[in-house]
Tab-separated table of C-alpha atoms (C1' of nucleotides) in Angstrom:
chain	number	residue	atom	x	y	z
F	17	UNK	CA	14.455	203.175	202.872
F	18	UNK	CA	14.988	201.038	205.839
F	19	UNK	CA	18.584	201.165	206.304
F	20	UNK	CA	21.662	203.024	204.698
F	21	UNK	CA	24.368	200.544	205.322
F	22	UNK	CA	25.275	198.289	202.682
F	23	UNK	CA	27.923	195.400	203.185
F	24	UNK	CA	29.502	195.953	200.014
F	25	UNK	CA	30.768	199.628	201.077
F	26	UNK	CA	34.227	199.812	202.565
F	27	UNK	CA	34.193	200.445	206.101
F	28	UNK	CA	30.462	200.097	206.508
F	29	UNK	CA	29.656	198.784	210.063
F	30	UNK	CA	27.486	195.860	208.844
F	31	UNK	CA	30.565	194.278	207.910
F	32	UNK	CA	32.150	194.393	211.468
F	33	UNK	CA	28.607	192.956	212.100
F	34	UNK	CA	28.842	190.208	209.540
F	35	UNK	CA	32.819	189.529	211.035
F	36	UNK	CA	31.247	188.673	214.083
F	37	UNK	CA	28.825	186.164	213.034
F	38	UNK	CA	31.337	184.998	211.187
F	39	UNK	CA	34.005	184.100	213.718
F	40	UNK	CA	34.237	180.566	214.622
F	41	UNK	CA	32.484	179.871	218.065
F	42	UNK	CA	30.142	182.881	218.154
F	43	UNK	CA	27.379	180.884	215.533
F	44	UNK	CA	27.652	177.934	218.160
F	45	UNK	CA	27.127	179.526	221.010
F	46	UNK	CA	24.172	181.137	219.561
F	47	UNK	CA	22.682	177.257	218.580
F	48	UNK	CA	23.832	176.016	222.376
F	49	UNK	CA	21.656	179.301	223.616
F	50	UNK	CA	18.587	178.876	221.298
F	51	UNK	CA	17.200	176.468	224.024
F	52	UNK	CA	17.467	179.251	226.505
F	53	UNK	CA	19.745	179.971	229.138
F	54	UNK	CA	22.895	177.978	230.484
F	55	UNK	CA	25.504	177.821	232.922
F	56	UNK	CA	29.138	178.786	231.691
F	57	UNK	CA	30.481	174.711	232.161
F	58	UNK	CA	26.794	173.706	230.423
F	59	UNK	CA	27.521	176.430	227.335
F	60	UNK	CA	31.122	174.582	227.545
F	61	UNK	CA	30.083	170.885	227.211
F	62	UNK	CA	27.187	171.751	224.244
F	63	UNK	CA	29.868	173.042	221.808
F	64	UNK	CA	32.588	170.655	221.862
F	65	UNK	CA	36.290	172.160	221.949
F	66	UNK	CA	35.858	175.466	222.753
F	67	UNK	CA	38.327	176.239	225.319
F	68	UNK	CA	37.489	178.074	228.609
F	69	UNK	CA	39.382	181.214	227.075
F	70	UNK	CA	38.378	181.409	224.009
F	71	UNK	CA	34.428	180.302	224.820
F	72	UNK	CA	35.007	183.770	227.908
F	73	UNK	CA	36.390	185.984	224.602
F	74	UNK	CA	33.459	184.924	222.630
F	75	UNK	CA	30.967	185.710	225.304
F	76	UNK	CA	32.151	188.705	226.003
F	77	UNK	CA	32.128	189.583	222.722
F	78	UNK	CA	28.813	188.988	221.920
F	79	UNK	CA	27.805	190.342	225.524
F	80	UNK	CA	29.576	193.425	224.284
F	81	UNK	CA	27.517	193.583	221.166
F	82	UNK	CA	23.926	193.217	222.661
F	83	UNK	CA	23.498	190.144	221.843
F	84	UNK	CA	23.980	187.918	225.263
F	85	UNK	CA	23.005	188.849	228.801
F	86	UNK	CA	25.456	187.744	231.625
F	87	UNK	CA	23.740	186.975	234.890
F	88	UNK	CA	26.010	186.251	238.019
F	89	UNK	CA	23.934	184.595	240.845
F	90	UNK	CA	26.150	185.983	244.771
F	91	UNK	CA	25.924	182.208	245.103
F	92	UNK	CA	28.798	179.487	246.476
F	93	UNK	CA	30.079	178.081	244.157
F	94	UNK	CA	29.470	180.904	241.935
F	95	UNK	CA	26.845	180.249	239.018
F	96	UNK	CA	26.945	182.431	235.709
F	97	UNK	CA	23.957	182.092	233.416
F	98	UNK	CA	24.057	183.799	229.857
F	99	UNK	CA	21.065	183.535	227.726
F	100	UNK	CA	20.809	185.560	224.355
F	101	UNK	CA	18.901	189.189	224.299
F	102	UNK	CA	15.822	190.147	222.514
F	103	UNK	CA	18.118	191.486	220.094
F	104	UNK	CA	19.923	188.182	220.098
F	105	UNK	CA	16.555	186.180	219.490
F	106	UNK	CA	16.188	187.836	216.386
F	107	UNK	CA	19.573	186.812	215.013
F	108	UNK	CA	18.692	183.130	215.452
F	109	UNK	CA	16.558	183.016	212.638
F	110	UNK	CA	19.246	184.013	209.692
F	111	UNK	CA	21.389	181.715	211.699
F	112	UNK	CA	19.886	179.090	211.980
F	113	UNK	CA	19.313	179.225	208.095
F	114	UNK	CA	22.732	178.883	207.662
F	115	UNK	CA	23.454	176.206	209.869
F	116	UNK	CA	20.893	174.274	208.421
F	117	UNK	CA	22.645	174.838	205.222
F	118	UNK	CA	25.359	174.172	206.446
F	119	UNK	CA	24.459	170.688	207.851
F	120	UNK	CA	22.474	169.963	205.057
F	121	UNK	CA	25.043	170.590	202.254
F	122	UNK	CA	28.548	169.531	203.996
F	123	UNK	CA	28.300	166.274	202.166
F	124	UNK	CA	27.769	167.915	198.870
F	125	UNK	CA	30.828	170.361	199.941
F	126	UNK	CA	33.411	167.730	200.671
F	127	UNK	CA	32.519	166.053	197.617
F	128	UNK	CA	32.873	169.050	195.130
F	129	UNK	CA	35.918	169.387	197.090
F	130	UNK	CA	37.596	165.788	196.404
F	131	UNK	CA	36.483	166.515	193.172
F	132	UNK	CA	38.375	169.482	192.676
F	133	UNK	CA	41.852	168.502	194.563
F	134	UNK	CA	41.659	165.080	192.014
F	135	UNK	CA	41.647	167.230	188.703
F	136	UNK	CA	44.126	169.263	190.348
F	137	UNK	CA	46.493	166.680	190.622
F	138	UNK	CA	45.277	164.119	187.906
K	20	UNK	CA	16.586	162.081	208.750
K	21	UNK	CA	17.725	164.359	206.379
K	22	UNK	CA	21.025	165.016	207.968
K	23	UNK	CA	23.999	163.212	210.326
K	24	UNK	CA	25.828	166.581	210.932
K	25	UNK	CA	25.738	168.745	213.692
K	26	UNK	CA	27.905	171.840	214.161
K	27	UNK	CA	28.118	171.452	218.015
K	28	UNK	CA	30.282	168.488	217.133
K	29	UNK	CA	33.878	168.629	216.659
K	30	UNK	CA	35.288	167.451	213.399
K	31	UNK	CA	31.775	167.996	212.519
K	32	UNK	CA	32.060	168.756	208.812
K	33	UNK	CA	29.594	171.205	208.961
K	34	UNK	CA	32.125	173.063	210.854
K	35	UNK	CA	34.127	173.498	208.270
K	36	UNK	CA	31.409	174.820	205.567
K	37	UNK	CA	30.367	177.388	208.126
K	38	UNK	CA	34.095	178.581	208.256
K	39	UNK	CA	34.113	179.180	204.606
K	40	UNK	CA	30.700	181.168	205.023
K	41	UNK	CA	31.956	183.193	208.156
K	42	UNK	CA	35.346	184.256	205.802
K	43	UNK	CA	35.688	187.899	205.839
K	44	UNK	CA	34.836	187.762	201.758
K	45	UNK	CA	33.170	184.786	201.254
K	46	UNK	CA	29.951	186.488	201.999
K	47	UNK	CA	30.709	189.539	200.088
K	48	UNK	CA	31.442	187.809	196.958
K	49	UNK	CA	28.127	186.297	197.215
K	50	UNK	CA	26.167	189.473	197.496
K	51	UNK	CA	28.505	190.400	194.363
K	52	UNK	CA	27.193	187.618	192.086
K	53	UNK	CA	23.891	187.171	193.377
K	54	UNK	CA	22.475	189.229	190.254
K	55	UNK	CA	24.165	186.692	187.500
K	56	UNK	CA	28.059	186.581	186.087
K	57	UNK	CA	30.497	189.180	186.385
K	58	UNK	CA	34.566	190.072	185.395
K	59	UNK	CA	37.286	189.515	187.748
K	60	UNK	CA	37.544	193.350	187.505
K	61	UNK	CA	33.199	194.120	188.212
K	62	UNK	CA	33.260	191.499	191.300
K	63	UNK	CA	36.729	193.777	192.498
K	64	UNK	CA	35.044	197.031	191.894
K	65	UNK	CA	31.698	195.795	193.172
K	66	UNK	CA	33.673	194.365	196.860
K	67	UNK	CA	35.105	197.993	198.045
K	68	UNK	CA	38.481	197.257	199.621
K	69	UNK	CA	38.990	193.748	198.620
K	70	UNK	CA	42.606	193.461	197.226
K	71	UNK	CA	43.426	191.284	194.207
K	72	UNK	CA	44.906	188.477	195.303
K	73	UNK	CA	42.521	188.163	199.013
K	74	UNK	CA	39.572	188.199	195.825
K	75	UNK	CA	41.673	185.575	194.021
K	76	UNK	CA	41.910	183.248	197.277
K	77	UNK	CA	38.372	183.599	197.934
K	78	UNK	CA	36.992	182.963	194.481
K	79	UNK	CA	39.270	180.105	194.156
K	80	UNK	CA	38.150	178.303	197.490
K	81	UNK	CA	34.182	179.149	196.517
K	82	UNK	CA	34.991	177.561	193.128
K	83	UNK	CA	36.713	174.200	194.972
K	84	UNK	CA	33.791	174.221	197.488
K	85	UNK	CA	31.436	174.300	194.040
K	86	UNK	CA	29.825	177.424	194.932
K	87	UNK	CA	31.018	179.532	192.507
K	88	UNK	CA	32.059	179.057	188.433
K	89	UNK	CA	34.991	180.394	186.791
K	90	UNK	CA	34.533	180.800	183.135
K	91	UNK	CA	37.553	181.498	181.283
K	92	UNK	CA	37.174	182.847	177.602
K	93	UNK	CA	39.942	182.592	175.111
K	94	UNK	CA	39.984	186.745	174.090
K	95	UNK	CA	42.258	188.992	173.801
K	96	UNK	CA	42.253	190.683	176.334
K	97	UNK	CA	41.524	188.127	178.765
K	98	UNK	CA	38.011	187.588	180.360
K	99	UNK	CA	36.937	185.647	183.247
K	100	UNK	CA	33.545	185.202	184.718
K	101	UNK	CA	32.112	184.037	187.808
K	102	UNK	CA	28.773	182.821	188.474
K	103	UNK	CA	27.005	180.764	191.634
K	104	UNK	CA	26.718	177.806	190.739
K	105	UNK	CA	23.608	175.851	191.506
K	106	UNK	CA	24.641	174.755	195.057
K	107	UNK	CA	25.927	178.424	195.612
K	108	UNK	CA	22.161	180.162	194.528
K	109	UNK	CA	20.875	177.269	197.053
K	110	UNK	CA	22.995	179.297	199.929
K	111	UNK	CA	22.299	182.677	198.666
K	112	UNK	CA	18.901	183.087	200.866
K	113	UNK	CA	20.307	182.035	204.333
K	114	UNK	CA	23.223	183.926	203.315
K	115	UNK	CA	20.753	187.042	202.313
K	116	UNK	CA	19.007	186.448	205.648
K	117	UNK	CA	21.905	187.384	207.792
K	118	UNK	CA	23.447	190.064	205.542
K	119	UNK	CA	19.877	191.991	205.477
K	120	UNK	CA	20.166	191.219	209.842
K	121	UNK	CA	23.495	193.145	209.825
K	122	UNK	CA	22.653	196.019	207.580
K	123	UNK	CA	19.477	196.658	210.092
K	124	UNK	CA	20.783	195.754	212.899
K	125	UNK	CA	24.331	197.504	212.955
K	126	UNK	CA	23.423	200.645	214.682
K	127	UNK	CA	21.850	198.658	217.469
K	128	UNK	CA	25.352	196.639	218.074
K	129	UNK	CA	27.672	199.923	217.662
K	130	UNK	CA	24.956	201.588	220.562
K	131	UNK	CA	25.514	198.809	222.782
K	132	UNK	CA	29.098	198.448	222.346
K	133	UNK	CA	29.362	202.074	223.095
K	134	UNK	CA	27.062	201.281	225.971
K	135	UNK	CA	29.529	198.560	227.105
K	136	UNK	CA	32.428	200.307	226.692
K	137	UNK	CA	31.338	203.388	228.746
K	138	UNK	CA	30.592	201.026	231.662
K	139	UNK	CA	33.469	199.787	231.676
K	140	UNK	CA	35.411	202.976	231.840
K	141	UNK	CA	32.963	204.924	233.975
P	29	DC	C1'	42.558	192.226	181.988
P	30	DA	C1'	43.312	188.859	185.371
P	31	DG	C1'	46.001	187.403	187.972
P	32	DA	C1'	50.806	185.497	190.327
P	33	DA	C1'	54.815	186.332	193.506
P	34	DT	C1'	56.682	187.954	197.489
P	35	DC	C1'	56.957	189.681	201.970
P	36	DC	C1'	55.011	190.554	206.297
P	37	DC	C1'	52.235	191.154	210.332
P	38	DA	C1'	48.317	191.170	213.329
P	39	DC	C1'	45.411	188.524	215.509
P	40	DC	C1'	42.851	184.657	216.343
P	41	DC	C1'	43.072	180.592	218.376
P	42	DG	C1'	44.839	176.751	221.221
P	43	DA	C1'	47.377	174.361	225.208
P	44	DT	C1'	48.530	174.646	229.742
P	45	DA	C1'	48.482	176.170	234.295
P	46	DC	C1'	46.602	178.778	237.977
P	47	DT	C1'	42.836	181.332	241.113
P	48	DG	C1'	38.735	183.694	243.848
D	25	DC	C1'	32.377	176.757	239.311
D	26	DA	C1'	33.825	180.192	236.393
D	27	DG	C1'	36.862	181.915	234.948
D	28	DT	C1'	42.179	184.437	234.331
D	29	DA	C1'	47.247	184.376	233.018
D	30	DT	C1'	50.730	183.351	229.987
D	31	DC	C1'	52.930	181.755	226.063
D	32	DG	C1'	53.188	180.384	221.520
D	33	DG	C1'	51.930	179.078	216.588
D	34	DG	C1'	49.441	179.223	212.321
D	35	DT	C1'	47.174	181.712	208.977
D	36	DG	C1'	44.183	184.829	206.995
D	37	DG	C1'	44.657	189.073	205.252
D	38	DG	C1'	47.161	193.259	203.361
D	39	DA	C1'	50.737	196.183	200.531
D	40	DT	C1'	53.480	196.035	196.799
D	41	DT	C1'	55.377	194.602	192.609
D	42	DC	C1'	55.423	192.061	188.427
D	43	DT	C1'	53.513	189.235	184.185
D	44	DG	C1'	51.077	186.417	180.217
DNA sequence: CAGAATCCCACCCGATACTG
DNA sequence: CAGTATCGGGTGGGATTCTG
């Protein structure tokens, strides 16, 4: 077999895994990285309302996990430049999948949605 | 063009659909069903750790999103199935894509966050 | 069996302001 | 420029108990 952990098992660590892709910013900043790597303010701009903090904590995170490289040029003013890993590269795929489904089937969403909410209340 | 949406924007609603993916059981309830209907009870047993009423919640939004069916049948006792709908087989590959990435790829992220964290400390 | 009701808390996230 | 510090709120999730 290729791997032992299965998501469906309590406390099996592909779940923290999945948790993380799953946050809210951390699937962004993988799509404003696919192009290859950016300045913090640049990362900042491409996904629209992330705060400072809460763009850092995601970062971080991810850096944490393997999955971004933080590069700090001795420069003035200072320039940061974080670009996903190999490791990271390979995660683009399934996400990017999901995105696309997620772009692509939105309208369908909202729509299954009104429908529900009306027979709710109707 | 197949599609106006992109998650990078805000209000994006594209946004929102990858919330509901990125839920912590959302996911989980999909690898659950993916092999045809099942009881309130098999989906509970199937999901280790997954308390009634978070299972309740989760089904419910799936089913309001149109992902997911809730059958009721009028026995005594009670039965309830679930099934993807349609639209919710349509998401089961990306969905597949990243759950088989996390399974293989979760000792890599526990190495480097041990990696990380000993750097920090040391 | 399939849930509903209730209570509760951790934590994720956001707004704002400040700094090396 | 690239963050950090601080405070606060909303909510997703959990434990427990009860019911048609």
């Amino acid at each position: 077999m290729d791997t032992d952990f299965d998501v469906l098992k309590v406390d099996c660590p592909s779940r923290v895994v999945l948790q993380r892709i799953g946050d809210k910013w951390a699937p962004l900043v993988f799509q404003a990285l696919k192009g290859g790597p950016l300045r913090f303010s640049r990362v900042r701009s491409t996904i629209q309302g992330v705060t400072p903090k809460v763009l850092t904590q995601t970062l971080r995170t991810l850096e944490r996990d393997g999955l971004v490289r933080r590069t700090v040029f001795a420069e003035i003013p200072p320039r940061v430049e974080y670009e996903l890993t190999p490791l990271g590269l390979t995660l683009l795929a399934p996400l990017d999948a999901v995105r696309t489904w997620a772009e692509g089937n939105a309208a369908q969403i909202l729509a299954a949605r009104d429908d529900y909410d009306e027979r709710q209340a109707g």
